[in-house]
Short mmCIF file of C-alpha atoms in Angstrom, two decimals:
data_model
loop_
_atom_site.label_atom_id
_atom_site.label_comp_id
_atom_site.label_asym_id
_atom_site.label_seq_id
_atom_site.Cartn_x
_atom_site.Cartn_y
_atom_site.Cartn_z
CA MET A 26 50.83 194.51 180.79
CA SER A 27 53.05 196.49 181.04
CA ALA A 28 52.81 199.90 180.37
CA HIS A 29 56.49 200.56 178.37
CA CYS A 30 56.17 201.14 174.17
CA GLN A 31 58.52 198.54 172.23
CA LEU A 32 59.18 200.69 169.92
CA THR A 33 60.17 204.33 171.50
CA GLY A 34 60.32 203.38 175.88
CA ALA A 35 57.55 205.66 176.47
CA ARG A 36 57.59 204.41 180.26
CA PRO A 37 54.65 206.21 182.54
CA SER A 38 55.85 209.18 183.86
CA PHE A 39 54.91 210.48 186.94
CA GLY A 40 53.46 214.41 188.60
CA ASN A 41 50.25 215.84 190.62
CA ASN A 42 47.10 216.28 190.72
CA ILE A 43 46.03 219.99 192.29
CA SER A 44 43.30 219.89 193.52
CA HIS A 45 41.04 223.81 193.28
CA SER A 46 41.96 224.06 197.25
CA HIS A 47 46.00 223.64 195.51
CA ARG A 48 46.55 219.78 197.70
CA ARG A 49 48.16 217.99 195.60
CA THR A 50 48.14 214.19 195.62
CA SER A 51 50.29 211.00 193.61
CA ARG A 52 49.09 211.04 190.08
CA ARG A 53 50.68 208.30 187.03
CA PHE A 54 50.75 209.61 183.02
CA ASP A 55 50.47 206.48 181.29
CA PRO A 56 51.75 206.20 177.74
CA ASN A 57 48.37 204.93 175.28
CA ILE A 58 50.22 201.61 174.84
CA GLN A 59 47.97 199.10 172.76
CA ARG A 60 49.11 195.37 171.10
CA LYS A 61 49.28 194.63 167.74
CA ARG A 62 49.76 192.27 165.49
CA TYR A 63 52.08 192.39 162.53
CA TRP A 64 53.69 190.13 159.65
CA LEU A 65 56.95 190.16 159.11
CA PRO A 66 57.82 189.15 155.84
CA SER A 67 61.46 188.66 156.56
CA GLU A 68 60.77 185.39 158.97
CA GLY A 69 57.98 184.26 157.76
CA ARG A 70 55.78 184.69 160.57
CA TYR A 71 53.54 187.67 162.51
CA VAL A 72 55.11 188.99 165.16
CA ARG A 73 52.86 190.82 168.35
CA LEU A 74 53.99 194.09 169.21
CA THR A 75 52.97 196.55 172.71
CA LEU A 76 53.30 200.07 171.05
CA ALA A 77 52.27 203.15 172.31
CA ALA A 78 49.61 205.21 169.80
CA ARG A 79 52.56 207.10 168.53
CA ALA A 80 54.90 204.17 168.06
CA ILE A 81 51.68 202.29 165.52
CA ARG A 82 51.80 205.96 163.78
CA THR A 83 56.25 205.05 163.35
CA VAL A 84 55.56 201.82 162.15
CA ASP A 85 53.62 202.76 159.46
CA ASN A 86 55.59 205.24 157.89
CA ILE A 87 59.62 202.95 158.46
CA GLY A 88 58.08 199.78 157.75
CA ILE A 89 57.98 196.94 159.58
CA GLU A 90 61.01 195.42 159.08
CA ALA A 91 63.39 198.91 160.24
CA ALA A 92 61.01 198.84 163.50
CA VAL A 93 61.41 195.46 164.19
CA ALA A 94 65.17 196.43 163.84
CA ARG A 95 65.01 199.45 165.96
CA ILE A 96 63.44 197.55 168.94
CA ARG A 97 66.13 194.54 168.34
CA ALA A 98 69.51 197.47 168.32
CA ARG A 99 67.07 198.71 171.59
CA GLY A 100 68.06 195.15 172.96
CA GLY A 101 64.67 194.19 172.39
CA ARG A 102 63.60 190.42 172.49
CA ILE A 103 61.18 189.54 169.32
#
């Protein structure tokens, strides 16, 4: 599964681990990506979305119809 959110566009960011001796090694900060299935009443079908945990809360607030409209406005395919 690719580590990006369809709604917010959250992708991994990169940084460094810093040890006690202050040596730096590369690391990656991944978003909390979940696959979630929603019923889309306007199309009469289920859609499976790859969302960050923060985006799941956004869908709960704005509704699935508005969330799908935002994803399609960003050029996403559902």
